[in-house]
Amino acid sequence: MQNQWNTEDAARFPGDLGQCVYASRLLGADPALVLHGGGNTSVKIAQTNIFGEPETVLYVKGSGSDLATVEAKGFAPVRLDHLRRLTTLETLSDTEWLNELRGSAINAAAPPASVEAMLHALLPAKYVLHSHADAVLAITNTPGGAERIRTIYGDDVVIVPYERPGFPLAKRCAALFAAELSARTAGVVLLRHGLFSFGETAEAAYASMIDLVSRAEAYLAAYPVPAAPVTLPDPQRPLRQELASLRRALSDAAGAPLILTTHDDEPCLRFAQRADVGMISQQGPATPDHVIRTKRAPMIGRDVTAFRAAYESFFQEQQARTGRQLTMLDPAPRVVLDPDLGMVAVGRSAQDAVIAGDIYRHTMAIIAQASALEAYQAQPAADIFDAEYWELEQAKLTLQGRTPMFAGEIGLVTGAASGIGKACVESLLARGAAVVGLDINPAIEQLFDRPDFLGVRCDVTSEEQLIAALERTARAFGGLDMLILNAGIFPPSRRIADMPTAEWRRTMTINLDANMILMREAHALLKHAPRRGRVAIIGSKNVPAPGPGAVAYSASKAALNQLARVAALEWGQDGIRINSLHPNAVFDTGLWTDEVLQARAKHYGLTVEQYKTNNVMQIEVTSRDVAELAAEMCGPLFAKTTASQVPVDGGNERVI
Ligand code: ZN
């Protein structure tokens, strides 16, 4: 563990809260310390209240932000004395405790304070940092964890046995701190949860965190994880069908479409292939708040029915134990371990799948390390259930807001680097889908840097490359729900008498053949789409109203139109719907170079400006207009419509 404190960088964060922000970001930047919203930090600041009286305010990280990117406004200011005084109460229900926590805020506009705020309040130091460091979790999640921690740290830390988060944990800490905390205490280790460090400056608190974790790492160095054998899969073996059917089963269990991200790298395969995986992976998470991301245990293999039944009966049993009426969360796993697939991370969105995958990757390393040390032993299932169904943990998930239209669904767009294709990608992303964009232009790979987009360089005239693109789609997101066929070329204006055979064939290959092949190959995936597959085809006004000088384009689009109609007939019984859009005169696309635009305008005896708005309504049609219609055609508005052909052209006299 390296101390990353940089005096120059730190100077750019002025003030006590600024220093806390900087230390928070350093903590958040190291996944071996905290992951995705885990951990929290605080600083105690003396200020005057509205009456001009002195008051110490605890600025503690609020819910909903991530340490790696937190800003000053992500901290919740709460009255320190009030929080401390609460621990003098004998009991406090979750509802009362939450009410007091929220009520102690001095800024109604600030985010809700972290549920661990009271532990920050109880520690006297000015700066307090809390992490879920892998090394400490690997040690404390063993049967002899408490003794090992004592061996490593002696009296430098206060050890807190596992306690239910919220008021019970705060109460327990208050008692332990009163008895054991001294001027020489360097930190607090919460068994099977994490650790706290502190200091009078942010730098000292951070240095102490690095020091404490380094001591745990040094201890673990004597217990290396043995390199178990691993069988790497044949990279040529296609997985897309298997993944799509697994995704369908998982989505059916969840009652909503899910994203699946496959990790078949060596560390994941090695863990998934361990002879003892069925035992070590079923113990529980390394720290309780991971349960909302990964569930208590992953699914081993692909028997979704069995996993679901086990989860449901576990829920019933635990609900009876608590004596409370609870609403069951969806029973689909969030992590799947399979000897052939490695780890499959599951989420309601691509981002959720990324988070589950990142957390479980660390969990696997922690389990392997704990097993090498002694044996991995997580907190008992009942405690993890209580954390999973604790209303404050669930509230973290609902902070994410309402579910978008295409949440958990996957779209693929051809010709996606520019124009209508790029706009289609944006329209699908805006509706919550994960999107794969195909284009021959290598810029597609960098089009959007976000977890729900995959850009694939692909020549659509190559059958091999199209199949490879579908394979990558399934590995990245789990399957395919929506296909938008957009790639096409518009060759230079030419009469039939002058049409070179090669140009005719090339136009047909790109505008027609490639789409037939992609549809054929995508059919089996679309059939497995949880909400049934959808295809939107970017046609052309030329289909109902061809023009002279554009025979190759017009004929290819007309044939594509017929392809769509036949597909609608053949695929209707699979619930797949195919609808076409006929745009006209969309000029912000790659097809329309200035040259082509001027030639076409001249052909009709118009200026370029007149040509652009040459329709019944005299309005310009943009890529975005077309893309929004294509996206809506994949949505519930068109749920009962297939084989439709909708113009998006401002009205065309020849068509009307
Ligand atoms: Zn924690």
XYZ file of C-alpha atoms and ligand atoms in Angstrom:
657
model
C 0.000 0.000 0.000
C 1.553 3.264 -1.182
C 0.992 6.610 0.488
C -0.264 8.789 -2.390
C -0.456 12.079 -0.478
C 0.918 14.870 -2.647
C 1.512 18.222 -0.940
C 1.006 20.230 -4.138
C -2.274 18.490 -4.955
C -3.442 18.813 -1.359
C -2.810 22.584 -1.464
C -5.453 22.855 -4.177
C -8.060 21.805 -1.570
C -8.152 24.730 0.865
C -9.824 24.692 4.268
C -10.622 21.857 6.657
C -13.416 20.462 4.485
C -11.230 20.793 1.371
C -8.508 18.714 3.025
C -11.115 16.086 3.885
C -12.280 16.040 0.248
C -8.705 15.447 -0.931
C -8.110 12.610 1.550
C -11.486 11.104 0.540
C -10.521 11.056 -3.109
C -7.192 9.360 -2.360
C -9.065 6.694 -0.428
C -11.663 6.333 -3.180
C -9.005 6.039 -5.884
C -7.659 2.785 -4.443
C -10.007 -0.176 -4.989
C -8.043 -2.173 -2.404
C -9.400 0.318 0.183
C -12.969 1.030 -0.921
C -15.201 0.150 -3.861
C -18.152 1.918 -5.445
C -19.747 4.026 -2.750
C -18.110 2.078 0.085
C -16.311 3.768 2.979
C -16.794 7.288 4.280
C -14.905 10.209 5.793
C -15.508 13.194 8.048
C -14.069 16.347 9.565
C -15.161 18.212 12.693
C -15.293 21.986 12.258
C -15.943 24.640 14.905
C -18.298 27.325 13.601
C -21.030 29.634 14.851
C -24.696 28.830 14.492
C -27.475 31.194 13.421
C -27.627 32.650 16.956
C -23.933 33.469 16.878
C -23.151 30.700 19.357
C -20.142 28.376 18.936
C -20.957 24.896 17.718
C -18.958 21.942 16.400
C -20.315 20.552 13.177
C -19.470 17.110 11.836
C -19.127 17.184 8.053
C -19.607 13.549 7.113
C -19.828 12.067 3.646
C -23.435 11.920 2.502
C -25.209 8.981 0.903
C -25.275 8.890 -2.866
C -21.731 10.009 -3.652
C -18.556 8.056 -4.226
C -15.337 8.812 -2.320
C -13.321 8.816 -5.561
C -15.252 11.783 -6.957
C -16.799 13.367 -3.859
C -16.992 17.151 -3.646
C -17.492 19.475 -0.673
C -21.225 19.591 -1.396
C -21.359 15.789 -1.046
C -20.791 16.148 2.709
C -23.638 16.415 5.201
C -23.108 18.888 8.089
C -24.648 17.543 11.309
C -24.582 18.712 14.956
C -21.812 16.734 16.654
C -23.079 17.025 20.241
C -26.517 15.814 19.269
C -25.167 12.651 17.628
C -22.881 11.920 20.571
C -25.670 12.407 23.061
C -27.886 9.890 21.262
C -25.555 7.066 22.298
C -26.412 7.771 25.933
C -29.933 6.488 25.213
C -30.619 2.880 26.102
C -32.529 1.981 22.954
C -33.574 3.679 19.769
C -35.614 2.042 17.008
C -34.334 2.225 13.419
C -37.051 4.749 12.622
C -36.247 6.956 15.633
C -32.541 6.678 15.003
C -32.944 7.647 11.367
C -35.168 10.549 12.346
C -32.546 11.848 14.795
C -29.767 11.426 12.229
C -31.708 13.365 9.587
C -32.912 15.892 12.149
C -29.399 16.712 13.321
C -28.493 18.176 9.909
C -27.857 21.920 9.813
C -28.356 22.188 6.060
C -31.661 20.923 4.719
C -30.282 20.949 1.165
C -27.320 18.667 1.950
C -27.488 14.939 1.125
C -28.520 12.555 3.931
C -25.596 11.790 6.267
C -23.894 8.403 5.963
C -25.472 5.720 8.140
C -22.065 5.389 9.789
C -22.059 9.075 10.865
C -22.363 8.239 14.558
C -19.087 6.299 14.557
C -17.375 9.362 13.124
C -18.977 11.452 15.868
C -17.758 9.118 18.604
C -14.106 9.313 17.584
C -12.533 12.457 19.067
C -9.998 13.220 16.306
C -10.665 16.044 13.868
C -10.370 13.897 10.729
C -11.802 10.365 10.565
C -11.494 7.962 7.600
C -13.299 4.661 7.151
C -12.400 1.988 4.587
C -13.274 -1.617 3.810
C -9.663 -2.558 2.998
C -9.239 -5.947 1.316
C -6.279 -6.934 3.512
C -8.159 -6.282 6.757
C -11.247 -8.099 5.446
C -9.147 -11.128 4.406
C -7.858 -11.371 7.983
C -11.043 -10.629 9.887
C -13.175 -13.006 7.782
C -11.411 -16.019 9.306
C -12.261 -18.019 12.443
C -9.161 -16.659 14.207
C -9.549 -13.144 12.815
C -9.805 -11.267 16.117
C -6.654 -12.896 17.535
C -4.744 -12.256 14.337
C -5.716 -8.571 14.427
C -4.485 -8.414 18.025
C -1.222 -10.066 16.955
C -0.706 -7.577 14.139
C -1.651 -4.369 15.926
C -1.298 -5.062 19.637
C -2.991 -2.230 21.540
C -2.716 0.190 18.618
C -6.296 -0.511 17.614
C -9.628 -0.975 19.319
C -11.336 -4.138 18.067
C -15.103 -4.008 17.568
C -16.898 -7.345 17.124
C -19.490 -7.500 14.348
C -22.643 -5.637 15.255
C -25.774 -4.752 13.318
C -25.252 -1.435 11.528
C -27.115 1.592 12.849
C -27.804 2.354 16.499
C -26.662 -1.056 17.881
C -23.203 -0.624 16.309
C -22.946 2.987 17.506
C -23.958 1.927 21.033
C -21.393 -0.856 21.085
C -18.653 1.455 19.804
C -19.527 4.083 22.420
C -19.008 1.523 25.200
C -15.787 0.120 23.721
C -14.310 3.532 22.983
C -15.046 4.718 26.530
C -13.188 1.711 27.912
C -10.324 1.258 25.447
C -9.654 4.370 23.381
C -6.471 6.152 24.482
C -4.130 8.829 23.192
C -1.995 6.137 21.543
C -4.853 4.404 19.681
C -4.128 4.537 15.939
C -7.329 3.025 14.614
C -10.436 0.925 15.052
C -10.932 -2.464 13.393
C -14.527 -3.568 12.882
C -14.409 -7.326 12.480
C -15.793 -8.514 9.109
C -16.570 -4.940 8.176
C -13.586 -2.579 7.850
C -11.466 -0.081 9.764
C -11.216 3.524 10.904
C -8.143 5.730 11.078
C -7.942 9.287 12.330
C -5.721 12.286 12.942
C -5.622 16.001 13.655
C -4.791 16.666 9.998
C -6.206 14.954 6.918
C -2.674 13.964 5.952
C -2.064 12.263 9.314
C -5.397 10.422 9.191
C -4.647 9.233 5.657
C -1.063 8.218 6.512
C -2.412 6.237 9.452
C -4.886 4.410 7.190
C -2.068 3.487 4.784
C 0.114 2.377 7.682
C -2.594 0.213 9.255
C -3.474 -1.473 5.970
C 0.205 -1.961 5.112
C 0.707 -3.810 8.386
C -2.159 -6.157 7.457
C -0.653 -6.664 3.991
C 2.760 -7.406 5.470
C 1.188 -10.026 7.721
C -0.589 -11.636 4.749
C 2.617 -11.771 2.698
C 3.600 -14.815 4.769
C 0.500 -16.649 3.513
C 0.669 -16.547 -0.296
C -2.326 -17.825 -2.244
C -1.297 -21.053 -4.006
C -1.635 -20.840 -7.799
C -4.329 -23.406 -8.504
C -4.485 -24.950 -11.980
C -6.823 -23.292 -14.465
C -8.355 -24.534 -17.714
C -8.672 -21.715 -20.210
C -11.650 -21.953 -22.566
C -11.281 -22.266 -26.332
C -11.490 -18.615 -27.446
C -13.119 -19.773 -30.703
C -16.064 -21.456 -28.981
C -19.104 -19.213 -29.403
C -20.906 -18.361 -26.170
C -23.630 -16.010 -27.376
C -26.480 -18.530 -27.430
C -25.642 -19.864 -23.985
C -25.334 -16.360 -22.566
C -28.591 -15.186 -24.122
C -30.480 -18.138 -22.702
C -28.871 -17.664 -19.273
C -29.825 -13.984 -19.426
C -33.387 -14.879 -20.341
C -33.681 -17.237 -17.362
C -32.163 -14.676 -14.978
C -34.350 -11.866 -16.310
C -37.460 -14.023 -15.944
C -36.495 -14.703 -12.327
C -35.928 -10.982 -11.693
C -39.130 -9.968 -13.482
C -37.166 -7.428 -15.532
C -34.422 -7.489 -18.187
C -30.887 -7.783 -16.798
C -27.445 -7.001 -18.144
C -24.831 -9.782 -17.917
C -21.130 -9.053 -18.210
C -18.860 -12.054 -18.732
C -15.374 -12.104 -17.180
C -13.484 -15.149 -18.453
C -10.008 -13.928 -17.531
C -7.633 -16.208 -15.681
C -8.281 -15.060 -12.075
C -12.064 -15.420 -12.494
C -11.807 -18.827 -14.181
C -9.338 -20.023 -11.561
C -11.736 -19.148 -8.768
C -14.800 -20.535 -10.575
C -12.945 -23.790 -11.240
C -11.745 -24.331 -7.662
C -12.798 -27.719 -6.334
C -14.079 -26.019 -3.179
C -15.905 -23.154 -4.943
C -19.309 -24.517 -3.900
C -18.279 -24.130 -0.269
C -16.052 -21.046 -0.095
C -18.265 -18.890 -2.318
C -21.403 -19.568 -0.281
C -20.198 -18.097 3.027
C -21.279 -14.517 2.379
C -19.841 -11.102 1.487
C -16.594 -9.784 2.973
C -18.324 -6.689 4.375
C -22.078 -6.395 4.895
C -22.887 -3.492 2.600
C -21.696 -5.474 -0.435
C -24.837 -7.580 -0.094
C -26.996 -5.004 -1.881
C -24.727 -5.292 -4.928
C -23.796 -8.976 -5.027
C -26.505 -10.622 -2.907
C -25.319 -12.860 -0.090
C -23.834 -15.570 -2.319
C -23.306 -16.144 -6.043
C -25.043 -18.748 -8.157
C -22.786 -21.699 -8.954
C -23.420 -23.044 -12.453
C -26.557 -22.153 -14.400
C -29.516 -23.615 -12.533
C -31.551 -20.446 -12.102
C -34.654 -22.322 -10.910
C -32.755 -23.877 -8.027
C -31.104 -20.575 -7.064
C -34.436 -18.816 -7.113
C -36.127 -21.496 -4.994
C -33.296 -21.398 -2.472
C -33.422 -17.594 -2.260
C -37.184 -17.605 -1.791
C -37.115 -20.180 0.978
C -34.197 -18.382 2.657
C -36.246 -15.192 2.541
C -39.314 -16.880 4.065
C -37.238 -18.425 6.833
C -35.470 -15.152 7.664
C -38.654 -13.110 7.502
C -40.219 -15.472 10.022
C -37.170 -15.030 12.272
C -37.414 -11.232 12.203
C -41.169 -11.317 12.776
C -41.513 -8.417 10.344
C -43.446 -8.148 7.107
C -40.831 -7.578 4.414
C -41.007 -7.185 0.651
C -38.806 -9.722 -1.073
C -36.207 -8.329 -3.456
C -35.984 -9.997 -6.844
C -34.530 -13.500 -6.418
C -32.067 -13.390 -9.346
C -28.369 -13.699 -8.457
C -26.034 -10.769 -9.117
C -22.950 -12.947 -9.573
C -22.715 -16.262 -11.421
C -19.666 -18.524 -11.154
C -19.329 -21.107 -13.891
C -16.293 -23.241 -14.782
C -16.659 -22.396 -18.505
C -17.804 -18.765 -18.255
C -15.714 -17.624 -15.276
C -17.601 -14.853 -13.490
C -20.792 -13.380 -14.915
C -21.782 -10.113 -13.236
C -25.466 -9.244 -13.319
C -27.253 -5.907 -12.928
C -30.365 -3.921 -13.768
C -28.058 -1.667 -15.770
C -24.578 -1.961 -17.244
C -23.302 0.227 -14.401
C -24.858 -2.083 -11.791
C -23.231 -5.086 -13.489
C -19.874 -3.278 -13.432
C -20.250 -2.586 -9.708
C -21.257 -6.185 -8.901
C -18.323 -7.461 -10.990
C -15.770 -5.131 -9.390
C -16.937 -5.968 -5.881
C -16.979 -9.696 -6.486
C -13.545 -9.646 -8.127
C -12.207 -8.250 -4.842
C -14.349 -10.691 -2.862
C -12.783 -13.633 -4.730
C -9.293 -12.364 -3.911
C -10.283 -11.889 -0.256
C -11.784 -15.384 -0.072
C -8.703 -16.935 -1.700
C -6.424 -15.030 0.679
C -8.467 -15.922 3.763
C -8.490 -19.564 2.645
C -4.694 -19.520 2.316
C -4.442 -17.948 5.771
C -6.886 -20.225 7.566
C -10.426 -20.464 6.163
C -12.879 -17.904 4.827
C -15.659 -17.357 7.326
C -18.067 -14.500 6.704
C -20.693 -13.168 9.077
C -23.584 -15.655 9.539
C -26.375 -15.568 6.954
C -28.947 -14.067 9.328
C -26.782 -10.983 9.921
C -26.224 -10.537 6.207
C -29.962 -10.881 5.621
C -30.560 -8.111 8.154
C -28.115 -5.894 6.270
C -29.718 -6.759 2.907
C -33.190 -5.928 4.162
C -32.187 -2.971 6.317
C -34.258 -0.092 5.018
C -31.267 2.227 4.942
C -29.294 -0.087 2.675
C -32.284 -0.423 0.384
C -32.659 3.355 0.365
C -29.194 3.610 -1.250
C -30.565 1.736 -4.264
C -33.765 3.753 -4.570
C -31.699 6.963 -4.588
C -30.984 6.025 -8.185
C -34.413 7.296 -9.275
C -37.034 5.886 -11.583
C -36.318 3.100 -14.016
C -35.818 4.240 -17.615
C -37.716 2.662 -20.524
C -34.940 0.367 -21.751
C -33.267 -0.410 -18.394
C -31.509 -3.764 -18.603
C -31.942 -4.004 -22.375
C -29.351 -4.151 -25.121
C -29.426 -2.434 -28.493
C -27.131 -2.827 -31.478
C -26.829 -0.088 -34.104
C -24.972 -0.401 -37.405
C -23.233 2.547 -39.007
C -23.060 4.092 -35.566
C -20.025 6.385 -35.771
C -21.904 9.356 -37.220
C -25.200 10.731 -38.472
C -28.415 8.779 -37.918
C -26.561 5.787 -36.428
C -24.793 7.870 -33.801
C -28.073 9.623 -32.994
C -29.743 6.195 -32.585
C -27.037 5.200 -30.103
C -27.745 8.397 -28.147
C -31.515 7.855 -28.205
C -31.159 4.289 -26.888
C -28.636 5.323 -24.211
C -30.954 8.140 -23.118
C -33.661 5.528 -22.561
C -31.390 3.427 -20.340
C -30.282 0.717 -22.802
C -26.772 -0.653 -23.081
C -25.690 -0.117 -26.678
C -23.232 -1.690 -29.087
C -22.296 0.521 -32.026
C -20.833 -1.019 -35.187
C -18.944 0.957 -37.780
C -16.143 0.495 -40.260
C -14.690 3.771 -38.969
C -12.270 2.992 -36.099
C -13.478 6.150 -34.313
C -16.443 4.017 -33.194
C -14.263 2.446 -30.500
C -13.861 5.810 -28.732
C -17.294 7.244 -29.526
C -18.503 7.189 -25.896
C -16.472 6.361 -22.810
C -19.120 4.877 -20.530
C -19.899 1.393 -19.189
C -23.130 1.057 -21.163
C -21.525 1.562 -24.570
C -19.319 -0.746 -26.616
C -17.963 0.464 -29.932
C -16.941 -2.314 -32.331
C -15.043 -1.720 -35.539
C -16.826 -3.880 -38.087
C -17.048 -4.153 -41.855
C -20.683 -5.189 -42.318
C -19.851 -6.863 -45.630
C -17.837 -9.463 -43.706
C -19.998 -12.270 -42.352
C -17.197 -13.247 -39.994
C -16.953 -9.756 -38.526
C -20.719 -9.498 -38.044
C -20.751 -12.786 -36.138
C -17.769 -11.670 -34.053
C -19.611 -8.427 -33.223
C -22.643 -10.363 -31.957
C -20.332 -12.547 -29.899
C -18.772 -9.449 -28.308
C -22.238 -8.014 -27.677
C -23.271 -11.111 -25.751
C -20.065 -11.202 -23.695
C -20.285 -7.494 -22.883
C -23.992 -7.304 -22.032
C -25.544 -10.793 -22.215
C -27.674 -10.819 -25.370
C -29.631 -8.613 -27.751
C -33.061 -6.987 -27.502
C -33.056 -4.311 -30.176
C -31.419 -4.149 -33.566
C -31.293 -0.908 -35.523
C -30.181 -1.474 -39.102
C -28.796 1.819 -40.295
C -25.490 1.262 -42.138
C -25.775 2.117 -45.784
C -24.164 3.931 -48.678
C -25.515 6.364 -51.224
C -23.377 6.054 -54.357
C -22.881 9.030 -56.700
C -25.841 9.870 -58.936
C -25.766 7.683 -62.060
C -28.215 6.577 -64.730
C -28.848 2.860 -65.363
C -27.184 3.137 -68.771
C -23.962 4.165 -67.023
C -24.128 1.880 -63.953
C -20.898 -0.117 -63.397
C -21.614 -3.653 -62.202
C -19.142 -3.347 -59.333
C -20.880 -0.252 -57.976
C -24.289 -1.937 -58.173
C -22.996 -5.020 -56.360
C -21.195 -3.036 -53.692
C -24.354 -1.063 -52.924
C -26.388 -4.273 -52.696
C -23.774 -5.918 -50.486
C -23.774 -3.102 -47.921
C -27.390 -1.925 -48.062
C -29.040 -5.320 -48.443
C -26.895 -8.455 -48.032
C -25.228 -7.304 -44.802
C -28.633 -6.668 -43.233
C -29.969 -10.096 -44.237
C -26.899 -11.774 -42.718
C -27.039 -9.725 -39.530
C -30.759 -10.415 -39.117
C -30.226 -14.125 -39.705
C -27.431 -14.290 -37.130
C -29.227 -12.075 -34.607
C -32.510 -13.987 -34.767
C -31.612 -16.569 -32.127
C -30.540 -13.790 -29.741
C -33.633 -11.651 -30.364
C -35.775 -14.717 -29.680
C -34.317 -14.854 -26.166
C -34.949 -11.165 -25.429
C -36.860 -10.964 -22.127
C -39.357 -8.463 -23.565
C -39.227 -9.910 -27.097
C -36.906 -8.665 -29.779
C -37.368 -5.557 -31.874
C -35.846 -4.494 -35.155
C -35.980 -0.957 -36.524
C -34.919 -0.534 -40.122
C -33.763 2.778 -41.490
C -35.320 2.660 -44.949
C -35.742 5.598 -47.291
C -38.331 7.758 -49.029
C -36.899 6.176 -52.169
C -38.766 2.975 -51.307
C -42.249 4.407 -52.007
C -40.939 7.208 -54.279
C -37.770 6.372 -56.216
C -35.854 9.009 -58.097
C -33.893 8.876 -61.338
C -30.130 8.545 -61.026
C -30.289 6.533 -57.784
C -31.108 3.056 -58.994
C -28.658 1.114 -56.845
C -29.667 2.955 -53.661
C -33.400 2.838 -54.393
C -33.387 -0.816 -55.424
C -31.327 -1.880 -52.401
C -33.597 -0.005 -49.964
C -36.718 -1.413 -51.649
C -35.310 -4.922 -51.321
C -34.454 -4.220 -47.666
C -38.052 -3.136 -47.193
C -39.231 -6.462 -48.563
C -36.752 -8.255 -46.295
C -38.330 -6.485 -43.315
C -41.851 -7.490 -44.374
C -40.906 -11.141 -44.789
C -39.086 -11.070 -41.416
C -42.235 -9.664 -39.796
C -44.191 -12.634 -41.190
C -41.614 -15.220 -40.159
C -40.699 -13.825 -36.724
C -44.115 -12.758 -35.506
C -44.600 -16.053 -33.715
C -41.374 -15.397 -31.795
C -42.808 -12.074 -30.669
C -40.163 -10.158 -32.612
C -41.463 -7.036 -34.322
C -39.855 -5.325 -37.254
C -40.727 -1.774 -38.220
C -39.285 0.530 -40.853
C -38.730 4.258 -40.988
C -38.538 6.113 -44.247
C -36.536 9.275 -43.704
C -35.901 11.740 -46.456
C -33.468 14.575 -46.854
C -31.554 14.091 -43.607
C -28.415 16.030 -44.307
C -26.410 15.839 -41.079
C -25.184 12.331 -41.978
C -22.053 10.759 -43.407
C -23.878 9.976 -46.688
C -24.324 13.611 -47.564
C -21.051 15.108 -48.536
C -21.302 18.673 -49.851
C -20.719 17.273 -53.319
C -23.671 14.894 -53.235
C -25.855 17.556 -51.637
C -25.094 20.102 -54.339
C -25.576 17.566 -57.115
C -28.993 16.531 -55.809
C -30.073 20.147 -55.240
C -29.044 21.020 -58.787
C -30.895 18.006 -60.121
C -34.140 19.434 -58.734
C -33.263 22.996 -59.703
C -33.078 24.184 -56.093
C -30.558 25.891 -53.848
C -29.073 23.720 -51.090
C -31.191 25.577 -48.499
C -34.396 25.041 -50.469
C -33.474 21.425 -51.019
C -32.983 20.863 -47.285
C -36.543 21.986 -46.457
C -38.135 20.783 -49.645
C -41.116 19.048 -48.067
C -44.775 19.705 -47.398
C -44.145 21.203 -43.962
C -40.985 23.055 -45.112
C -38.952 21.893 -42.132
C -35.529 20.318 -41.884
C -35.403 16.687 -40.740
C -32.384 15.862 -38.557
C -30.633 12.646 -37.553
C -32.017 13.103 -34.078
C -35.599 13.204 -35.386
C -35.067 9.872 -37.120
C -33.270 8.322 -34.137
C -35.998 9.304 -31.681
C -38.614 7.640 -33.872
C -36.440 4.517 -34.245
C -36.047 4.298 -30.455
C -39.773 4.777 -29.861
C -40.493 2.050 -32.424
C -38.523 -0.277 -30.115
C -40.548 0.893 -27.121
C -43.989 0.179 -25.674
C -45.711 2.655 -28.003
C -45.183 0.190 -30.869
C -45.730 -2.931 -28.739
C -48.530 -4.207 -30.968
C -47.151 -3.027 -34.295
C -45.018 -4.916 -36.768
C -44.194 -4.393 -40.459
C -45.168 -0.734 -40.291
C -43.486 1.801 -42.537
C -43.451 5.270 -41.058
C -42.203 8.276 -43.002
C -40.092 10.866 -41.206
C -39.678 13.437 -43.922
C -41.751 16.541 -43.187
C -44.364 15.269 -45.667
C -43.576 14.311 -49.248
C -46.081 15.036 -52.032
C -45.025 12.007 -54.065
C -45.601 9.706 -51.112
C -48.778 11.336 -49.795
Zn -18.467 0.548 6.549
